[in-house]
JSON list of C-alpha atoms in Angstrom, two decimals:
[
{"chain": "A", "resi": 269, "resn": "UNK", "atom": "CA", "xyz": [66.02, -66.37, -60.67]},
{"chain": "A", "resi": 270, "resn": "UNK", "atom": "CA", "xyz": [66.46, -62.92, -59.13]},
{"chain": "A", "resi": 271, "resn": "UNK", "atom": "CA", "xyz": [63.41, -61.72, -61.00]},
{"chain": "A", "resi": 272, "resn": "UNK", "atom": "CA", "xyz": [61.37, -64.61, -59.53]},
{"chain": "A", "resi": 273, "resn": "UNK", "atom": "CA", "xyz": [62.44, -63.75, -55.93]},
{"chain": "A", "resi": 274, "resn": "UNK", "atom": "CA", "xyz": [61.73, -60.08, -56.50]},
{"chain": "A", "resi": 275, "resn": "UNK", "atom": "CA", "xyz": [58.26, -60.85, -57.87]},
{"chain": "A", "resi": 276, "resn": "UNK", "atom": "CA", "xyz": [57.46, -63.16, -54.91]},
{"chain": "A", "resi": 277, "resn": "UNK", "atom": "CA", "xyz": [58.64, -60.55, -52.40]},
{"chain": "A", "resi": 278, "resn": "UNK", "atom": "CA", "xyz": [56.66, -57.82, -54.15]},
{"chain": "A", "resi": 279, "resn": "UNK", "atom": "CA", "xyz": [53.53, -59.93, -54.17]},
{"chain": "A", "resi": 280, "resn": "UNK", "atom": "CA", "xyz": [53.85, -60.70, -50.43]},
{"chain": "A", "resi": 281, "resn": "UNK", "atom": "CA", "xyz": [54.32, -57.00, -49.68]},
{"chain": "A", "resi": 282, "resn": "UNK", "atom": "CA", "xyz": [51.31, -56.05, -51.81]},
{"chain": "A", "resi": 283, "resn": "UNK", "atom": "CA", "xyz": [49.06, -58.60, -50.08]},
{"chain": "A", "resi": 284, "resn": "UNK", "atom": "CA", "xyz": [50.21, -57.52, -46.63]},
{"chain": "A", "resi": 285, "resn": "UNK", "atom": "CA", "xyz": [49.71, -53.87, -47.54]},
{"chain": "A", "resi": 286, "resn": "UNK", "atom": "CA", "xyz": [46.25, -54.54, -48.96]},
{"chain": "A", "resi": 287, "resn": "UNK", "atom": "CA", "xyz": [45.19, -56.29, -45.76]},
{"chain": "A", "resi": 288, "resn": "UNK", "atom": "CA", "xyz": [46.20, -53.39, -43.55]},
{"chain": "A", "resi": 289, "resn": "UNK", "atom": "CA", "xyz": [44.79, -50.79, -45.89]},
{"chain": "A", "resi": 290, "resn": "UNK", "atom": "CA", "xyz": [41.23, -52.08, -45.50]},
{"chain": "A", "resi": 291, "resn": "UNK", "atom": "CA", "xyz": [41.35, -53.03, -41.83]},
{"chain": "A", "resi": 292, "resn": "UNK", "atom": "CA", "xyz": [39.42, -50.70, -39.49]},
{"chain": "A", "resi": 293, "resn": "UNK", "atom": "CA", "xyz": [41.11, -49.49, -36.33]},
{"chain": "A", "resi": 294, "resn": "UNK", "atom": "CA", "xyz": [40.23, -51.55, -33.26]},
{"chain": "A", "resi": 295, "resn": "UNK", "atom": "CA", "xyz": [39.13, -48.46, -31.33]},
{"chain": "A", "resi": 296, "resn": "UNK", "atom": "CA", "xyz": [36.71, -47.13, -33.96]},
{"chain": "A", "resi": 297, "resn": "UNK", "atom": "CA", "xyz": [33.42, -45.93, -32.51]},
{"chain": "A", "resi": 298, "resn": "UNK", "atom": "CA", "xyz": [30.36, -47.87, -33.66]},
{"chain": "A", "resi": 299, "resn": "UNK", "atom": "CA", "xyz": [28.03, -46.02, -35.98]},
{"chain": "A", "resi": 300, "resn": "UNK", "atom": "CA", "xyz": [24.27, -46.24, -36.21]},
{"chain": "A", "resi": 301, "resn": "UNK", "atom": "CA", "xyz": [23.34, -49.56, -37.71]},
{"chain": "A", "resi": 302, "resn": "UNK", "atom": "CA", "xyz": [19.61, -48.95, -37.88]},
{"chain": "A", "resi": 303, "resn": "UNK", "atom": "CA", "xyz": [17.45, -46.04, -38.95]},
{"chain": "A", "resi": 304, "resn": "UNK", "atom": "CA", "xyz": [13.81, -45.24, -38.23]},
{"chain": "A", "resi": 305, "resn": "UNK", "atom": "CA", "xyz": [11.61, -48.28, -38.69]},
{"chain": "A", "resi": 306, "resn": "UNK", "atom": "CA", "xyz": [14.59, -50.66, -38.71]},
{"chain": "A", "resi": 307, "resn": "UNK", "atom": "CA", "xyz": [15.36, -49.54, -35.10]},
{"chain": "A", "resi": 308, "resn": "UNK", "atom": "CA", "xyz": [11.90, -50.54, -33.85]},
{"chain": "A", "resi": 309, "resn": "UNK", "atom": "CA", "xyz": [12.24, -52.76, -30.78]},
{"chain": "A", "resi": 310, "resn": "UNK", "atom": "CA", "xyz": [16.04, -52.78, -30.78]},
{"chain": "A", "resi": 311, "resn": "UNK", "atom": "CA", "xyz": [18.44, -52.09, -27.89]},
{"chain": "A", "resi": 312, "resn": "UNK", "atom": "CA", "xyz": [19.49, -48.41, -28.00]},
{"chain": "A", "resi": 313, "resn": "UNK", "atom": "CA", "xyz": [22.87, -48.98, -26.34]},
{"chain": "A", "resi": 314, "resn": "UNK", "atom": "CA", "xyz": [23.83, -51.52, -28.99]},
{"chain": "A", "resi": 315, "resn": "UNK", "atom": "CA", "xyz": [22.64, -49.51, -31.99]},
{"chain": "A", "resi": 316, "resn": "UNK", "atom": "CA", "xyz": [22.13, -45.82, -31.23]},
{"chain": "A", "resi": 317, "resn": "UNK", "atom": "CA", "xyz": [23.52, -44.80, -27.85]},
{"chain": "A", "resi": 318, "resn": "UNK", "atom": "CA", "xyz": [26.57, -42.93, -29.20]},
{"chain": "A", "resi": 319, "resn": "UNK", "atom": "CA", "xyz": [24.75, -39.69, -30.06]},
{"chain": "A", "resi": 320, "resn": "UNK", "atom": "CA", "xyz": [21.78, -39.93, -27.68]},
{"chain": "A", "resi": 321, "resn": "UNK", "atom": "CA", "xyz": [20.39, -36.75, -26.16]},
{"chain": "A", "resi": 322, "resn": "UNK", "atom": "CA", "xyz": [17.50, -35.84, -23.88]},
{"chain": "A", "resi": 323, "resn": "UNK", "atom": "CA", "xyz": [15.55, -33.45, -26.15]},
{"chain": "A", "resi": 324, "resn": "UNK", "atom": "CA", "xyz": [12.96, -32.50, -23.51]},
{"chain": "A", "resi": 325, "resn": "UNK", "atom": "CA", "xyz": [13.24, -31.90, -19.77]},
{"chain": "A", "resi": 326, "resn": "UNK", "atom": "CA", "xyz": [13.39, -35.00, -17.60]},
{"chain": "A", "resi": 327, "resn": "UNK", "atom": "CA", "xyz": [10.98, -35.61, -14.75]},
{"chain": "A", "resi": 328, "resn": "UNK", "atom": "CA", "xyz": [11.87, -36.15, -11.11]},
{"chain": "A", "resi": 329, "resn": "UNK", "atom": "CA", "xyz": [9.93, -39.08, -9.59]},
{"chain": "A", "resi": 330, "resn": "UNK", "atom": "CA", "xyz": [10.90, -38.79, -5.93]},
{"chain": "A", "resi": 331, "resn": "UNK", "atom": "CA", "xyz": [14.59, -39.69, -6.00]},
{"chain": "A", "resi": 332, "resn": "UNK", "atom": "CA", "xyz": [14.29, -41.35, -9.43]},
{"chain": "A", "resi": 333, "resn": "UNK", "atom": "CA", "xyz": [14.80, -39.49, -12.70]},
{"chain": "A", "resi": 334, "resn": "UNK", "atom": "CA", "xyz": [12.86, -40.20, -15.92]},
{"chain": "A", "resi": 335, "resn": "UNK", "atom": "CA", "xyz": [14.06, -39.15, -19.40]},
{"chain": "A", "resi": 336, "resn": "UNK", "atom": "CA", "xyz": [13.03, -39.42, -23.02]},
{"chain": "A", "resi": 337, "resn": "UNK", "atom": "CA", "xyz": [16.19, -40.28, -24.98]},
{"chain": "A", "resi": 338, "resn": "UNK", "atom": "CA", "xyz": [16.59, -39.63, -28.71]},
{"chain": "A", "resi": 339, "resn": "UNK", "atom": "CA", "xyz": [19.21, -40.49, -31.32]},
{"chain": "A", "resi": 340, "resn": "UNK", "atom": "CA", "xyz": [19.35, -38.07, -34.28]},
{"chain": "A", "resi": 341, "resn": "UNK", "atom": "CA", "xyz": [21.43, -40.48, -36.38]},
{"chain": "A", "resi": 342, "resn": "UNK", "atom": "CA", "xyz": [18.93, -43.33, -35.83]},
{"chain": "A", "resi": 343, "resn": "UNK", "atom": "CA", "xyz": [15.78, -41.20, -35.66]},
{"chain": "A", "resi": 344, "resn": "UNK", "atom": "CA", "xyz": [14.59, -43.34, -32.75]},
{"chain": "A", "resi": 345, "resn": "UNK", "atom": "CA", "xyz": [13.47, -42.68, -29.16]},
{"chain": "A", "resi": 346, "resn": "UNK", "atom": "CA", "xyz": [13.43, -44.62, -25.89]},
{"chain": "A", "resi": 347, "resn": "UNK", "atom": "CA", "xyz": [12.80, -44.05, -22.18]},
{"chain": "A", "resi": 348, "resn": "UNK", "atom": "CA", "xyz": [15.31, -44.29, -19.34]},
{"chain": "A", "resi": 349, "resn": "UNK", "atom": "CA", "xyz": [14.82, -44.21, -15.57]},
{"chain": "A", "resi": 350, "resn": "UNK", "atom": "CA", "xyz": [17.80, -43.75, -13.23]},
{"chain": "A", "resi": 351, "resn": "UNK", "atom": "CA", "xyz": [18.49, -43.35, -9.49]},
{"chain": "A", "resi": 352, "resn": "UNK", "atom": "CA", "xyz": [15.55, -45.71, -8.96]},
{"chain": "A", "resi": 353, "resn": "UNK", "atom": "CA", "xyz": [16.71, -47.97, -6.14]},
{"chain": "A", "resi": 354, "resn": "UNK", "atom": "CA", "xyz": [14.08, -49.66, -3.98]},
{"chain": "A", "resi": 355, "resn": "UNK", "atom": "CA", "xyz": [13.72, -51.74, -0.87]},
{"chain": "A", "resi": 356, "resn": "UNK", "atom": "CA", "xyz": [11.41, -54.44, 0.43]},
{"chain": "A", "resi": 357, "resn": "UNK", "atom": "CA", "xyz": [7.70, -53.91, -0.06]},
{"chain": "A", "resi": 358, "resn": "UNK", "atom": "CA", "xyz": [8.11, -51.33, -2.80]},
{"chain": "A", "resi": 359, "resn": "UNK", "atom": "CA", "xyz": [6.81, -51.66, -6.33]},
{"chain": "A", "resi": 360, "resn": "UNK", "atom": "CA", "xyz": [9.33, -52.24, -9.10]},
{"chain": "A", "resi": 361, "resn": "UNK", "atom": "CA", "xyz": [10.33, -48.93, -10.74]},
{"chain": "A", "resi": 362, "resn": "UNK", "atom": "CA", "xyz": [9.70, -48.80, -14.49]},
{"chain": "A", "resi": 363, "resn": "UNK", "atom": "CA", "xyz": [9.91, -46.59, -17.56]},
{"chain": "A", "resi": 364, "resn": "UNK", "atom": "CA", "xyz": [7.86, -46.70, -20.75]},
{"chain": "A", "resi": 365, "resn": "UNK", "atom": "CA", "xyz": [8.36, -45.03, -24.12]},
{"chain": "A", "resi": 366, "resn": "UNK", "atom": "CA", "xyz": [5.06, -44.20, -25.87]},
{"chain": "A", "resi": 367, "resn": "UNK", "atom": "CA", "xyz": [4.74, -43.28, -29.56]},
{"chain": "A", "resi": 368, "resn": "UNK", "atom": "CA", "xyz": [1.82, -40.88, -29.99]},
{"chain": "A", "resi": 369, "resn": "UNK", "atom": "CA", "xyz": [0.85, -41.79, -33.56]},
{"chain": "A", "resi": 370, "resn": "UNK", "atom": "CA", "xyz": [-0.16, -45.39, -32.86]},
{"chain": "A", "resi": 371, "resn": "UNK", "atom": "CA", "xyz": [0.27, -45.95, -29.11]},
{"chain": "A", "resi": 372, "resn": "UNK", "atom": "CA", "xyz": [3.22, -48.33, -29.54]},
{"chain": "A", "resi": 373, "resn": "UNK", "atom": "CA", "xyz": [5.03, -48.80, -26.21]},
{"chain": "A", "resi": 374, "resn": "UNK", "atom": "CA", "xyz": [8.08, -50.53, -24.76]},
{"chain": "A", "resi": 375, "resn": "UNK", "atom": "CA", "xyz": [8.62, -50.83, -21.01]},
{"chain": "A", "resi": 376, "resn": "UNK", "atom": "CA", "xyz": [11.60, -51.71, -18.83]},
{"chain": "A", "resi": 377, "resn": "UNK", "atom": "CA", "xyz": [11.65, -52.59, -15.14]},
{"chain": "A", "resi": 378, "resn": "UNK", "atom": "CA", "xyz": [14.59, -51.85, -12.87]},
{"chain": "A", "resi": 379, "resn": "UNK", "atom": "CA", "xyz": [16.02, -55.20, -11.71]},
{"chain": "A", "resi": 380, "resn": "UNK", "atom": "CA", "xyz": [16.63, -55.82, -7.99]},
{"chain": "A", "resi": 381, "resn": "UNK", "atom": "CA", "xyz": [20.08, -54.57, -7.06]},
{"chain": "A", "resi": 382, "resn": "UNK", "atom": "CA", "xyz": [20.16, -52.08, -9.96]},
{"chain": "A", "resi": 383, "resn": "UNK", "atom": "CA", "xyz": [19.11, -48.43, -10.11]},
{"chain": "A", "resi": 384, "resn": "UNK", "atom": "CA", "xyz": [18.25, -47.88, -13.77]},
{"chain": "A", "resi": 385, "resn": "UNK", "atom": "CA", "xyz": [16.89, -49.35, -16.98]},
{"chain": "A", "resi": 386, "resn": "UNK", "atom": "CA", "xyz": [16.11, -48.23, -20.52]},
{"chain": "A", "resi": 387, "resn": "UNK", "atom": "CA", "xyz": [13.44, -49.41, -22.94]},
{"chain": "A", "resi": 388, "resn": "UNK", "atom": "CA", "xyz": [13.71, -50.69, -26.47]},
{"chain": "A", "resi": 389, "resn": "UNK", "atom": "CA", "xyz": [13.46, -48.07, -29.22]},
{"chain": "A", "resi": 390, "resn": "UNK", "atom": "CA", "xyz": [10.52, -46.76, -31.21]},
{"chain": "A", "resi": 391, "resn": "UNK", "atom": "CA", "xyz": [10.79, -45.33, -34.71]},
{"chain": "A", "resi": 392, "resn": "UNK", "atom": "CA", "xyz": [10.51, -41.56, -34.30]},
{"chain": "A", "resi": 393, "resn": "UNK", "atom": "CA", "xyz": [10.52, -40.31, -37.90]},
{"chain": "A", "resi": 394, "resn": "UNK", "atom": "CA", "xyz": [7.79, -37.69, -38.44]},
{"chain": "A", "resi": 395, "resn": "UNK", "atom": "CA", "xyz": [6.03, -38.65, -35.18]},
{"chain": "A", "resi": 396, "resn": "UNK", "atom": "CA", "xyz": [6.39, -37.74, -31.52]},
{"chain": "A", "resi": 397, "resn": "UNK", "atom": "CA", "xyz": [6.94, -39.86, -28.44]},
{"chain": "A", "resi": 398, "resn": "UNK", "atom": "CA", "xyz": [7.12, -39.37, -24.67]},
{"chain": "A", "resi": 399, "resn": "UNK", "atom": "CA", "xyz": [8.45, -41.23, -21.64]},
{"chain": "A", "resi": 400, "resn": "UNK", "atom": "CA", "xyz": [6.37, -42.17, -18.61]},
{"chain": "A", "resi": 401, "resn": "UNK", "atom": "CA", "xyz": [7.35, -43.99, -15.47]},
{"chain": "A", "resi": 402, "resn": "UNK", "atom": "CA", "xyz": [6.81, -44.82, -11.83]},
{"chain": "A", "resi": 403, "resn": "UNK", "atom": "CA", "xyz": [8.92, -45.05, -8.67]},
{"chain": "A", "resi": 404, "resn": "UNK", "atom": "CA", "xyz": [7.74, -46.14, -5.21]},
{"chain": "A", "resi": 405, "resn": "UNK", "atom": "CA", "xyz": [9.51, -44.66, -2.17]},
{"chain": "A", "resi": 406, "resn": "UNK", "atom": "CA", "xyz": [7.70, -46.97, 0.23]},
{"chain": "A", "resi": 407, "resn": "UNK", "atom": "CA", "xyz": [5.78, -44.05, 1.72]},
{"chain": "A", "resi": 408, "resn": "UNK", "atom": "CA", "xyz": [4.55, -42.62, -1.58]},
{"chain": "A", "resi": 409, "resn": "UNK", "atom": "CA", "xyz": [4.31, -43.69, -5.21]},
{"chain": "A", "resi": 410, "resn": "UNK", "atom": "CA", "xyz": [5.53, -41.16, -7.79]},
{"chain": "A", "resi": 411, "resn": "UNK", "atom": "CA", "xyz": [4.55, -41.27, -11.44]},
{"chain": "A", "resi": 412, "resn": "UNK", "atom": "CA", "xyz": [4.89, -38.85, -14.29]},
{"chain": "A", "resi": 413, "resn": "UNK", "atom": "CA", "xyz": [5.71, -38.28, -17.93]},
{"chain": "A", "resi": 414, "resn": "UNK", "atom": "CA", "xyz": [7.88, -36.09, -20.09]},
{"chain": "A", "resi": 415, "resn": "UNK", "atom": "CA", "xyz": [6.75, -33.76, -22.81]},
{"chain": "A", "resi": 416, "resn": "UNK", "atom": "CA", "xyz": [6.49, -35.20, -26.29]},
{"chain": "A", "resi": 417, "resn": "UNK", "atom": "CA", "xyz": [9.28, -34.88, -28.80]}
]
């Protein structure tokens, strides 16, 4: 009988230990879950924002700021515009990422009440892309683009 209790207790401890040994910590940082072509059209903040950089100089569009963003772990690029608030009568600020090899583009528009947006991603393996955008101050419309990367 003692042997039976010991075996049951040992088996419960082994199962409990096995469950905790494979569980990931709740605070673990997400890793890239797409790469290259599998990132095409996906949300960069969901998939690739953890290691994003701005590999080329951003562009000032009046008060707004335009950037080309790039994730080395995902090998994907996207555009982001920030500080792009606007008032009545102004055009909606936007940013576009453009892949040079085939002209593929994704665009975002800054929603009313917000000051920034970012586009979906383009595959950036062995190709280059750039960001372009526009911001309207009410008195003047600014547009520009980054260098390619």
